[in-house]
Short mmCIF file of C-alpha atoms and ligand atoms in Angstrom, two decimals:
data_model
loop_
_atom_site.label_atom_id
_atom_site.label_comp_id
_atom_site.label_asym_id
_atom_site.label_seq_id
_atom_site.Cartn_x
_atom_site.Cartn_y
_atom_site.Cartn_z
CA MET A 19 -107.22 -115.22 240.24
CA SER A 20 -105.56 -113.25 237.49
CA ASP A 21 -103.17 -111.68 240.02
CA LEU A 22 -101.95 -115.00 241.44
CA PRO A 23 -98.21 -115.62 240.96
CA ALA A 24 -98.83 -118.71 238.76
CA VAL A 25 -100.35 -116.53 236.04
CA ARG A 26 -97.13 -114.52 235.77
CA LEU A 27 -94.84 -117.52 236.21
CA PHE A 28 -96.44 -119.85 233.67
CA GLY A 29 -97.86 -117.29 231.24
CA PRO A 30 -100.89 -117.75 228.99
CA GLY A 31 -100.39 -121.52 228.69
CA LEU A 32 -101.28 -122.05 232.37
CA SER A 33 -103.98 -124.68 232.57
CA ASP A 34 -105.58 -127.01 235.09
CA ALA A 35 -105.33 -129.93 232.66
CA GLU A 36 -103.41 -132.95 233.92
CA GLU A 37 -101.32 -132.81 230.78
CA PHE A 38 -100.12 -129.31 231.69
CA ALA A 39 -98.61 -130.66 234.93
CA LEU A 40 -97.12 -133.68 233.17
CA GLU A 41 -95.51 -131.43 230.56
CA ARG A 42 -93.94 -129.29 233.32
CA ASP A 43 -92.45 -132.49 234.76
CA ARG A 44 -90.98 -133.46 231.42
CA GLU A 45 -89.13 -130.14 231.18
CA ASP A 46 -88.09 -130.05 234.87
CA PRO A 47 -84.26 -130.08 235.20
CA LEU A 48 -84.55 -131.51 238.74
CA ALA A 49 -87.01 -134.28 237.84
CA ASP A 50 -84.44 -137.09 238.16
CA PHE A 51 -83.82 -136.46 241.86
CA ARG A 52 -87.23 -137.99 242.65
CA SER A 53 -85.97 -141.47 241.79
CA ARG A 54 -83.20 -141.13 244.38
CA PHE A 55 -85.79 -141.33 247.19
CA GLU A 56 -87.87 -144.13 248.59
CA LEU A 57 -91.29 -142.53 248.61
CA PRO A 58 -93.88 -144.10 250.93
CA ALA A 59 -96.29 -146.23 248.91
CA ALA A 60 -100.07 -146.52 249.03
CA GLY A 61 -101.90 -149.88 249.32
CA ASP A 62 -101.66 -150.36 245.54
CA GLY A 63 -97.86 -150.12 245.75
CA LYS A 64 -97.76 -146.77 243.90
CA PRO A 65 -95.93 -143.87 245.60
CA ARG A 66 -98.12 -141.60 247.65
CA VAL A 67 -98.13 -137.90 246.89
CA TYR A 68 -95.84 -136.98 249.75
CA LEU A 69 -96.45 -133.35 250.71
CA VAL A 70 -95.09 -133.56 254.25
CA GLY A 71 -91.41 -132.91 253.61
CA ASN A 72 -91.98 -129.96 255.98
CA SER A 73 -92.46 -132.55 258.72
CA LEU A 74 -90.25 -135.52 257.79
CA GLY A 75 -88.48 -135.72 254.44
CA PRO A 76 -88.46 -139.15 252.72
CA LEU A 77 -85.54 -141.58 252.76
CA PRO A 78 -82.75 -140.90 250.24
CA ARG A 79 -81.81 -144.29 248.76
CA ALA A 80 -78.12 -143.61 249.33
CA SER A 81 -78.73 -143.11 253.05
CA ARG A 82 -79.41 -146.83 253.48
CA ASP A 83 -75.88 -147.55 252.26
CA ALA A 84 -74.39 -144.80 254.40
CA VAL A 85 -75.96 -146.24 257.57
CA ALA A 86 -75.00 -149.77 256.54
CA ALA A 87 -71.38 -148.63 256.10
CA VAL A 88 -71.26 -147.37 259.69
CA LEU A 89 -72.74 -150.63 261.00
CA GLU A 90 -70.28 -152.59 258.91
CA GLY A 91 -67.35 -150.51 260.20
CA TRP A 92 -68.51 -150.95 263.78
CA GLY A 93 -68.71 -154.72 263.32
CA ARG A 94 -65.34 -154.90 261.59
CA GLU A 95 -63.29 -152.39 263.57
CA GLY A 96 -65.00 -151.93 266.91
CA VAL A 97 -63.53 -148.89 268.67
CA ASP A 98 -60.91 -148.41 265.96
CA GLY A 99 -63.73 -147.24 263.70
CA TRP A 100 -63.36 -143.82 265.34
CA PHE A 101 -60.00 -143.38 263.64
CA THR A 102 -59.84 -145.83 260.70
CA PRO A 103 -59.66 -144.20 257.25
CA PRO A 104 -61.26 -143.44 254.90
CA ASP A 105 -64.22 -142.20 256.98
CA PRO A 106 -63.24 -142.13 260.65
CA TRP A 107 -66.18 -141.32 262.92
CA TYR A 108 -63.90 -138.93 264.78
CA GLU A 109 -64.43 -136.38 262.02
CA ILE A 110 -67.90 -137.42 260.93
CA ASP A 111 -69.46 -134.21 262.22
CA ASP A 112 -66.88 -132.02 260.46
CA ARG A 113 -67.27 -133.75 257.12
CA PHE A 114 -70.55 -132.05 256.19
CA LEU A 115 -69.62 -128.52 257.13
CA VAL A 116 -68.62 -127.21 253.70
CA SER A 117 -71.92 -128.41 252.20
CA LEU A 118 -73.88 -127.17 255.16
CA GLY A 119 -72.26 -123.74 254.98
CA ARG A 120 -73.27 -123.48 251.34
CA LEU A 121 -76.86 -124.40 252.16
CA VAL A 122 -77.30 -121.69 254.81
CA GLY A 123 -75.02 -118.98 253.41
CA ALA A 124 -72.33 -119.36 256.03
CA LYS A 125 -68.62 -120.04 256.25
CA ARG A 126 -67.52 -123.54 257.15
CA HIS A 127 -66.42 -122.52 260.62
CA GLU A 128 -69.75 -120.81 261.38
CA VAL A 129 -71.80 -124.04 261.27
CA ALA A 130 -71.96 -127.27 263.26
CA VAL A 131 -74.04 -130.46 263.33
CA MET A 132 -75.09 -131.73 266.75
CA ASN A 133 -77.93 -132.66 269.12
CA GLY A 134 -81.55 -131.78 268.39
CA LEU A 135 -82.90 -128.36 267.52
CA THR A 136 -84.35 -127.60 270.94
CA VAL A 137 -81.14 -128.63 272.71
CA ASN A 138 -79.18 -126.34 270.41
CA LEU A 139 -81.53 -123.44 271.10
CA HIS A 140 -80.88 -123.88 274.81
CA LEU A 141 -77.13 -124.04 274.27
CA LEU A 142 -77.21 -120.91 272.14
CA LEU A 143 -79.38 -119.03 274.61
CA ALA A 144 -76.95 -119.99 277.37
CA THR A 145 -74.44 -117.93 275.41
CA PHE A 146 -76.52 -115.23 273.77
CA TYR A 147 -79.24 -114.55 276.29
CA ARG A 148 -77.40 -112.66 279.02
CA PRO A 149 -80.00 -110.49 280.79
CA SER A 150 -78.39 -107.47 282.32
CA GLY A 151 -80.11 -104.67 284.24
CA ALA A 152 -83.03 -103.23 282.29
CA ARG A 153 -82.08 -105.20 279.18
CA SER A 154 -83.66 -108.49 280.21
CA LYS A 155 -86.55 -109.27 277.88
CA ILE A 156 -86.96 -111.78 275.09
CA LEU A 157 -89.00 -110.91 272.01
CA ILE A 158 -90.65 -113.75 270.04
CA ASP A 159 -93.14 -114.08 267.21
CA ALA A 160 -96.60 -115.60 267.62
CA PRO A 161 -97.79 -118.18 266.98
CA CYS A 162 -94.52 -119.65 268.13
CA PHE A 163 -93.73 -123.36 267.93
CA PRO A 164 -94.35 -124.84 271.42
CA SER A 165 -90.78 -126.05 271.88
CA ASP A 166 -89.38 -122.56 271.19
CA ARG A 167 -91.82 -121.07 273.63
CA PHE A 168 -90.79 -123.62 276.26
CA VAL A 169 -87.16 -122.75 275.58
CA VAL A 170 -87.62 -119.04 276.17
CA GLU A 171 -89.97 -119.46 279.13
CA THR A 172 -87.70 -121.93 280.91
CA GLN A 173 -84.62 -119.85 280.16
CA LEU A 174 -86.31 -116.83 281.70
CA ARG A 175 -87.30 -118.83 284.78
CA TRP A 176 -83.80 -120.30 285.00
CA HIS A 177 -82.52 -116.73 285.22
CA GLY A 178 -85.09 -116.05 287.97
CA LEU A 179 -87.30 -113.97 285.66
CA ASP A 180 -91.07 -114.17 285.23
CA PRO A 181 -92.14 -114.86 281.62
CA SER A 182 -95.34 -112.86 282.11
CA GLU A 183 -93.15 -109.78 282.55
CA HIS A 184 -90.12 -110.62 280.46
CA LEU A 185 -91.54 -112.27 277.35
CA ILE A 186 -92.78 -109.96 274.61
CA GLU A 187 -94.84 -111.59 271.88
CA VAL A 188 -95.69 -110.01 268.57
CA GLY A 189 -98.41 -111.77 266.58
CA PRO A 190 -100.82 -111.04 263.76
CA GLU A 191 -103.28 -108.16 263.95
CA PRO A 192 -106.91 -109.34 264.47
CA GLY A 193 -108.35 -110.55 261.18
CA SER A 194 -104.95 -111.42 259.71
CA SER A 195 -102.79 -114.53 259.85
CA LEU A 196 -99.58 -112.66 259.09
CA VAL A 197 -97.16 -110.57 261.09
CA GLU A 198 -95.73 -107.59 259.27
CA GLU A 199 -92.02 -106.86 259.67
CA GLU A 200 -93.00 -103.32 260.74
CA ALA A 201 -94.69 -104.74 263.85
CA PHE A 202 -91.37 -106.16 265.10
CA GLU A 203 -89.51 -103.03 264.08
CA GLN A 204 -91.93 -100.89 266.04
CA VAL A 205 -91.46 -102.90 269.23
CA LEU A 206 -87.68 -102.89 268.75
CA ALA A 207 -87.71 -99.13 268.24
CA GLU A 208 -90.01 -98.40 271.19
CA ARG A 209 -88.80 -100.95 273.71
CA GLY A 210 -85.36 -101.81 272.36
CA GLU A 211 -83.55 -100.91 275.56
CA GLU A 212 -85.48 -103.59 277.46
CA ILE A 213 -84.86 -106.32 274.89
CA ALA A 214 -81.85 -108.61 275.25
CA LEU A 215 -82.79 -111.11 272.55
CA PHE A 216 -85.15 -111.49 269.60
CA LEU A 217 -85.77 -115.16 268.71
CA LEU A 218 -87.75 -115.54 265.49
CA GLY A 219 -89.09 -118.50 263.52
CA GLY A 220 -87.61 -117.59 260.10
CA VAL A 221 -90.47 -119.38 258.32
CA ASN A 222 -93.51 -119.73 260.54
CA PHE A 223 -94.43 -123.37 261.18
CA LEU A 224 -98.18 -122.77 261.05
CA THR A 225 -98.73 -120.14 258.38
CA GLY A 226 -95.65 -120.74 256.23
CA GLN A 227 -94.88 -117.00 256.31
CA ARG A 228 -91.24 -116.23 255.54
CA PHE A 229 -89.70 -113.23 257.27
CA ASP A 230 -87.16 -110.77 255.92
CA LEU A 231 -84.25 -111.84 258.12
CA GLU A 232 -81.80 -109.27 256.79
CA ARG A 233 -84.16 -106.46 257.65
CA LEU A 234 -85.05 -107.79 261.10
CA SER A 235 -81.43 -108.54 261.87
CA ALA A 236 -80.57 -104.89 261.18
CA ALA A 237 -83.48 -103.64 263.29
CA THR A 238 -82.51 -105.89 266.20
CA ARG A 239 -78.90 -104.83 266.04
CA ALA A 240 -79.91 -101.14 265.94
CA ALA A 241 -81.84 -101.79 269.16
CA GLY A 242 -78.71 -103.23 270.77
CA ALA A 243 -80.18 -106.75 271.13
CA ARG A 244 -79.10 -110.16 269.83
CA PHE A 245 -80.90 -111.76 266.89
CA GLY A 246 -81.39 -115.54 266.78
CA VAL A 247 -83.43 -117.53 264.27
CA ASP A 248 -85.14 -120.91 264.37
CA LEU A 249 -84.88 -122.22 260.81
CA ALA A 250 -86.70 -125.54 261.28
CA HIS A 251 -88.97 -124.58 258.36
CA GLY A 252 -86.37 -122.49 256.56
CA PHE A 253 -83.47 -124.89 256.08
CA ALA A 254 -83.31 -126.22 252.49
CA ASN A 255 -86.59 -124.44 251.83
CA VAL A 256 -85.87 -120.72 251.38
CA PRO A 257 -82.68 -118.85 250.42
CA LEU A 258 -80.45 -118.16 253.42
CA ARG A 259 -77.46 -115.81 253.73
CA LEU A 260 -76.90 -116.04 257.45
CA HIS A 261 -73.40 -114.61 257.37
CA ASP A 262 -74.22 -111.63 255.14
CA TRP A 263 -77.41 -110.90 257.04
CA ASP A 264 -75.42 -110.58 260.24
CA VAL A 265 -77.64 -112.96 262.16
CA ASP A 266 -76.05 -113.61 265.59
CA PHE A 267 -77.03 -117.27 265.76
CA ALA A 268 -79.42 -119.78 264.22
CA ALA A 269 -80.52 -123.36 264.78
CA TRP A 270 -82.51 -125.77 262.65
CA CYS A 271 -83.35 -129.44 262.22
CA HIS A 272 -82.35 -131.64 259.29
CA TYR A 273 -85.30 -134.01 259.23
CA LYS A 274 -87.69 -131.77 257.29
CA TYR A 275 -86.59 -130.36 253.91
CA GLY A 276 -83.07 -131.64 254.71
CA ASN A 277 -84.20 -135.31 254.42
CA GLY A 278 -81.74 -136.32 257.14
CA GLY A 279 -83.98 -138.88 258.84
CA PRO A 280 -86.24 -138.95 261.91
CA GLY A 281 -84.60 -137.07 264.78
CA ALA A 282 -81.47 -136.39 262.68
CA PRO A 283 -78.68 -134.41 264.35
CA ALA A 284 -79.52 -130.73 264.01
CA GLY A 285 -77.67 -127.68 262.67
CA LEU A 286 -76.37 -124.57 264.31
CA PHE A 287 -74.85 -121.27 263.14
CA VAL A 288 -72.79 -118.78 265.10
CA HIS A 289 -71.66 -115.66 263.26
CA GLU A 290 -67.90 -115.42 262.89
CA ARG A 291 -67.76 -112.11 264.73
CA HIS A 292 -68.54 -114.15 267.86
CA LEU A 293 -65.75 -116.60 267.13
CA THR A 294 -62.80 -114.27 267.45
CA GLY A 295 -61.18 -113.04 270.64
CA GLU A 296 -61.97 -114.40 274.07
CA PRO A 297 -64.32 -117.44 273.77
CA LEU A 298 -67.89 -116.56 274.69
CA PRO A 299 -69.33 -118.11 277.86
CA ARG A 300 -71.13 -121.36 277.15
CA LEU A 301 -72.15 -124.74 278.51
CA GLY A 302 -69.22 -126.95 277.65
CA GLY A 303 -68.47 -130.57 276.90
CA TRP A 304 -65.46 -132.47 275.62
CA TRP A 305 -66.59 -132.54 271.98
CA GLY A 306 -66.53 -128.75 271.91
CA ASN A 307 -62.93 -128.87 273.09
CA ASP A 308 -60.00 -128.46 270.72
CA PRO A 309 -59.84 -131.92 269.01
CA ASP A 310 -56.04 -131.92 269.24
CA THR A 311 -56.09 -131.88 273.04
CA ARG A 312 -59.40 -133.64 273.61
CA PHE A 313 -57.76 -136.89 274.65
CA ARG A 314 -55.00 -135.32 276.78
CA MET A 315 -57.39 -135.27 279.74
CA GLN A 316 -54.79 -135.81 282.45
CA LEU A 317 -52.17 -133.57 280.88
CA GLU A 318 -54.36 -130.69 279.73
CA PRO A 319 -57.50 -130.80 281.87
CA ASP A 320 -58.77 -127.28 281.06
CA PHE A 321 -61.65 -126.77 278.66
CA VAL A 322 -60.31 -125.04 275.55
CA PRO A 323 -63.27 -124.53 273.21
CA ARG A 324 -62.69 -124.96 269.51
CA GLY A 325 -62.58 -121.63 267.73
CA ASP A 326 -65.51 -122.49 265.46
CA ALA A 327 -69.24 -123.10 265.85
CA ALA A 328 -68.47 -126.73 266.69
CA GLY A 329 -67.05 -125.33 269.94
CA TRP A 330 -70.65 -125.48 271.22
CA GLN A 331 -70.71 -129.29 270.87
CA LEU A 332 -70.99 -131.37 274.02
CA SER A 333 -71.01 -135.10 273.31
CA CYS A 334 -69.38 -137.38 270.78
CA PRO A 335 -71.61 -137.64 267.71
CA SER A 336 -73.82 -140.62 266.93
CA ALA A 337 -72.13 -141.98 263.82
CA LEU A 338 -75.28 -143.91 262.95
CA ALA A 339 -77.49 -140.83 263.17
CA MET A 340 -74.99 -138.67 261.27
CA ALA A 341 -74.54 -141.11 258.38
CA PRO A 342 -77.73 -140.26 256.42
CA LEU A 343 -76.81 -136.57 256.39
CA GLY A 344 -73.96 -137.13 253.92
CA PRO A 345 -76.10 -138.23 250.94
CA ALA A 346 -78.90 -135.85 251.96
CA PHE A 347 -76.66 -132.76 251.89
CA GLU A 348 -74.85 -133.90 248.75
CA MET A 349 -78.15 -134.07 246.88
CA LEU A 350 -79.19 -130.61 248.02
CA VAL A 351 -75.85 -129.14 246.98
CA GLU A 352 -75.92 -130.96 243.64
CA ALA A 353 -79.44 -129.71 242.90
CA GLY A 354 -78.35 -126.21 243.94
CA THR A 355 -80.24 -123.81 246.16
CA ASP A 356 -81.10 -121.47 243.25
CA ARG A 357 -82.60 -124.21 241.10
CA LEU A 358 -84.46 -125.67 244.08
CA ARG A 359 -85.92 -122.30 244.94
CA GLU A 360 -86.98 -121.64 241.37
CA LYS A 361 -88.82 -124.95 241.15
CA SER A 362 -90.26 -124.53 244.63
CA ILE A 363 -91.78 -121.17 243.73
CA ARG A 364 -93.38 -122.68 240.63
CA LEU A 365 -94.73 -125.79 242.39
CA THR A 366 -96.30 -123.79 245.19
CA ALA A 367 -97.70 -121.21 242.78
CA LEU A 368 -99.34 -123.93 240.68
CA LEU A 369 -100.82 -125.53 243.79
CA GLU A 370 -102.21 -122.20 244.99
CA TRP A 371 -103.75 -121.46 241.58
CA LEU A 372 -105.38 -124.90 241.33
CA LEU A 373 -106.82 -124.55 244.83
CA HIS A 374 -108.38 -121.21 243.98
CA ARG A 375 -109.76 -122.72 240.80
CA TRP A 376 -111.21 -125.91 242.22
CA LEU A 377 -112.11 -125.34 245.87
CA PRO A 378 -115.31 -123.65 247.05
CA ALA A 379 -115.13 -119.86 247.18
CA THR A 380 -112.93 -118.64 250.01
CA ASP A 381 -115.71 -116.53 251.55
CA SER A 382 -118.38 -119.27 251.47
CA GLU A 383 -119.61 -121.12 254.55
CA ASP A 384 -117.92 -124.28 253.27
CA GLY A 385 -114.87 -122.35 252.24
CA TRP A 386 -111.26 -122.08 253.15
CA GLN A 387 -108.67 -119.43 253.64
CA LEU A 388 -105.02 -119.39 252.68
CA LEU A 389 -103.04 -118.45 255.79
CA THR A 390 -99.81 -118.25 253.79
CA PRO A 391 -98.89 -115.05 251.95
CA SER A 392 -99.44 -115.19 248.21
CA GLU A 393 -96.22 -113.31 247.30
CA PRO A 394 -93.55 -115.95 246.56
CA GLY A 395 -90.92 -113.85 248.36
CA ARG A 396 -92.88 -114.08 251.60
CA ARG A 397 -93.23 -117.85 251.73
CA GLY A 398 -91.37 -121.10 251.13
CA ALA A 399 -92.82 -124.34 249.81
CA GLN A 400 -95.68 -124.67 252.29
CA LEU A 401 -99.27 -123.58 251.85
CA SER A 402 -101.44 -123.60 254.99
CA LEU A 403 -105.16 -123.87 254.43
CA GLN A 404 -107.65 -123.01 257.11
CA ILE A 405 -110.67 -125.15 256.29
CA ARG A 406 -113.95 -124.08 257.85
CA ARG A 407 -115.68 -127.44 257.92
CA ASP A 408 -114.11 -130.72 259.08
CA ALA A 409 -110.47 -129.95 258.30
CA ARG A 410 -109.27 -133.13 259.95
CA GLY A 411 -111.72 -135.25 257.94
CA VAL A 412 -110.54 -133.54 254.74
CA ARG A 413 -106.94 -134.43 255.55
CA ASP A 414 -107.91 -138.02 256.41
CA ARG A 415 -109.78 -138.50 253.14
CA MET A 416 -106.83 -137.11 251.19
CA GLN A 417 -104.65 -139.64 252.95
CA GLN A 418 -107.00 -142.45 251.91
CA ALA A 419 -106.73 -141.20 248.34
CA GLY A 420 -102.94 -141.48 248.50
CA VAL A 421 -102.09 -137.83 249.21
CA VAL A 422 -100.19 -137.21 252.43
CA ALA A 423 -100.72 -133.78 254.00
CA ASP A 424 -100.65 -132.81 257.64
CA PHE A 425 -103.16 -131.34 260.02
CA ARG A 426 -102.59 -128.83 262.79
CA GLU A 427 -105.26 -128.20 265.40
CA PRO A 428 -107.87 -126.90 265.17
CA ASP A 429 -108.50 -126.45 261.44
CA VAL A 430 -105.29 -126.12 259.41
CA VAL A 431 -104.13 -128.47 256.65
CA ARG A 432 -100.52 -127.93 255.52
CA LEU A 433 -99.31 -128.91 252.04
CA ALA A 434 -95.61 -128.59 251.26
CA PRO A 435 -94.45 -129.60 247.77
CA ALA A 436 -90.68 -130.08 248.08
CA PRO A 437 -88.77 -129.40 244.86
CA LEU A 438 -86.24 -132.19 245.30
CA PHE A 439 -88.75 -135.04 245.11
CA ASN A 440 -92.22 -133.65 244.39
CA SER A 441 -93.47 -133.26 240.84
CA TYR A 442 -95.92 -130.88 239.20
CA HIS A 443 -98.17 -133.89 238.76
CA ASP A 444 -98.06 -134.44 242.55
CA VAL A 445 -99.34 -130.90 242.98
CA TRP A 446 -102.11 -131.48 240.44
CA ARG A 447 -103.16 -134.71 242.18
CA ALA A 448 -103.07 -133.03 245.60
CA ALA A 449 -105.31 -130.16 244.50
CA ARG A 450 -107.76 -132.60 242.94
CA SER A 451 -107.75 -134.76 246.03
CA ILE A 452 -108.42 -131.89 248.42
CA ARG A 453 -111.31 -130.77 246.27
CA GLU A 454 -112.80 -134.27 246.34
CA ALA A 455 -112.20 -134.56 250.08
CA MET A 456 -113.96 -131.25 250.70
CA ASP A 457 -116.89 -132.23 248.51
CA MET A 458 -117.33 -135.36 250.60
CA SER A 459 -117.21 -133.50 253.87
CA HIS A 460 -119.84 -131.13 252.52
CA GLY A 461 -122.07 -134.05 251.60
CA ILE A 462 -121.75 -133.69 247.83
CA PRO A 463 -121.18 -137.31 246.82
CA GLY A 464 -119.49 -137.77 243.49
CA ALA A 465 -119.15 -134.07 242.84
CA THR A 466 -116.94 -133.44 239.88
CA ILE A 467 -114.14 -131.04 239.31
CA PRO A 468 -114.89 -128.43 236.69
CA GLY A 469 -113.48 -129.37 233.30
CA SER A 470 -110.00 -128.27 232.38
CA ARG A 471 -109.64 -124.72 231.27
CA SER A 472 -106.69 -122.52 230.55
CA ALA A 473 -105.75 -119.32 232.37
CA LEU A 474 -107.13 -117.32 229.45
CA ASP A 475 -110.64 -118.61 230.23
CA ASP A 476 -110.58 -116.54 233.41
CA GLY A 477 -111.40 -113.49 231.42
C1 PLP B 517 -90.30 -124.40 264.41
C2 PLP B 517 -89.83 -125.58 265.22
N1 PLP B 517 -89.09 -125.37 266.32
C3 PLP B 517 -88.68 -126.40 267.08
C4 PLP B 517 -89.00 -127.69 266.77
C5 PLP B 517 -88.55 -128.81 267.67
O1 PLP B 517 -87.56 -129.56 267.07
P1 PLP B 517 -86.77 -130.73 267.85
O2 PLP B 517 -87.76 -131.73 268.30
O3 PLP B 517 -85.89 -131.29 266.78
O4 PLP B 517 -86.04 -130.12 268.97
C6 PLP B 517 -89.76 -127.96 265.62
C7 PLP B 517 -90.14 -129.34 265.24
O5 PLP B 517 -90.81 -129.60 264.30
C8 PLP B 517 -90.20 -126.87 264.83
O6 PLP B 517 -90.96 -127.05 263.75
#
């Protein structure tokens, strides 16, 4: 335990006492953001410990007003709402781009907001997956989120190619939950000439492992392939410099750490080197057309894609679905990605340390294993626990105790303290609750948590 990141981050004062967590909250510069959310409440009316921002972020209070304003404008203006100042829906999708660019390390014209994540992956593959001769294969990481796998498999089939021959998967070595960057580099070096595209989950949905995107982007480029990233679990969670890292394209959703609402319109990045010169081939629609000529259908019928990432748009945006993104992005920008990351590292480190302190030994029959890397640089907010006995029951009992975590078949419980609205006390309560839930599933009624000790007691 003495080599866990929390020991270095919090120093000799580190303690499992409740007061230690409460004191960290009192000195937290981001603490006030919590009150700007409506956090789901337990039966007693008190907020639950909401550790599922990696699945669906909670409702920003200001998003209610933003949606209400669109409804009000619709009722008042009807179709004129598309063009009536101050917030015409015609530009609603463009309005967030400066903030969004800052959040992913991109220029304004390299990002767009549209559709859902899976749709955007298909649109991007229509452009960037162009199998040609021997260079026809797609490389992915394993375990890969099912939707991403369906995207690459159906794209291959759509091109008349058999996934069993044209899909290369690189997963963890036996006995490990992690995939080393070297494993991808080796495949890219040895089979690079066959690979047209490498599509990677930037932060793995199951293990929470964060990959070195700059390094893998360089390796993919050296192999002559395109590099695309799914950032569903990366957006607003880990630092991103998509432009500087030379990523070809990326796509992500806004409903997780972005707090944009269930099924919120998703995000997309296309590197600016693909935005100059002759427009790249794509699947087109009128909203990707130059906005100045979009309505001159009879006079200028040809598709002239916009010169920015929004040139991949197809349909007019849902103003209602877009509205919550404004307040959500503003809060993230106001909090600042550096401050969010700093707090995130500390929250997750405290959680990890408390779990090691309070849960049964990791190698015991009733034990657990952390699937997520311990180095803060190799993970985001999420910790994934593989629980040997009755993982689902453990999650259910936590839920009954007011702590919301999620469960992934067959035995993984994911806990993701999000720095914008979770507190250090949330983390303390979550660790205590999982210990109690595990005690119950191991038939130890009323087992108690060891008394509070400080890090120095570790010896
Ligand atoms: C890694 C990853 N990829 C893809 C998806 C699918 O997203 P959507 O339903 O928004 O297309 C998800 C959803 O959670 C995800 O976590």
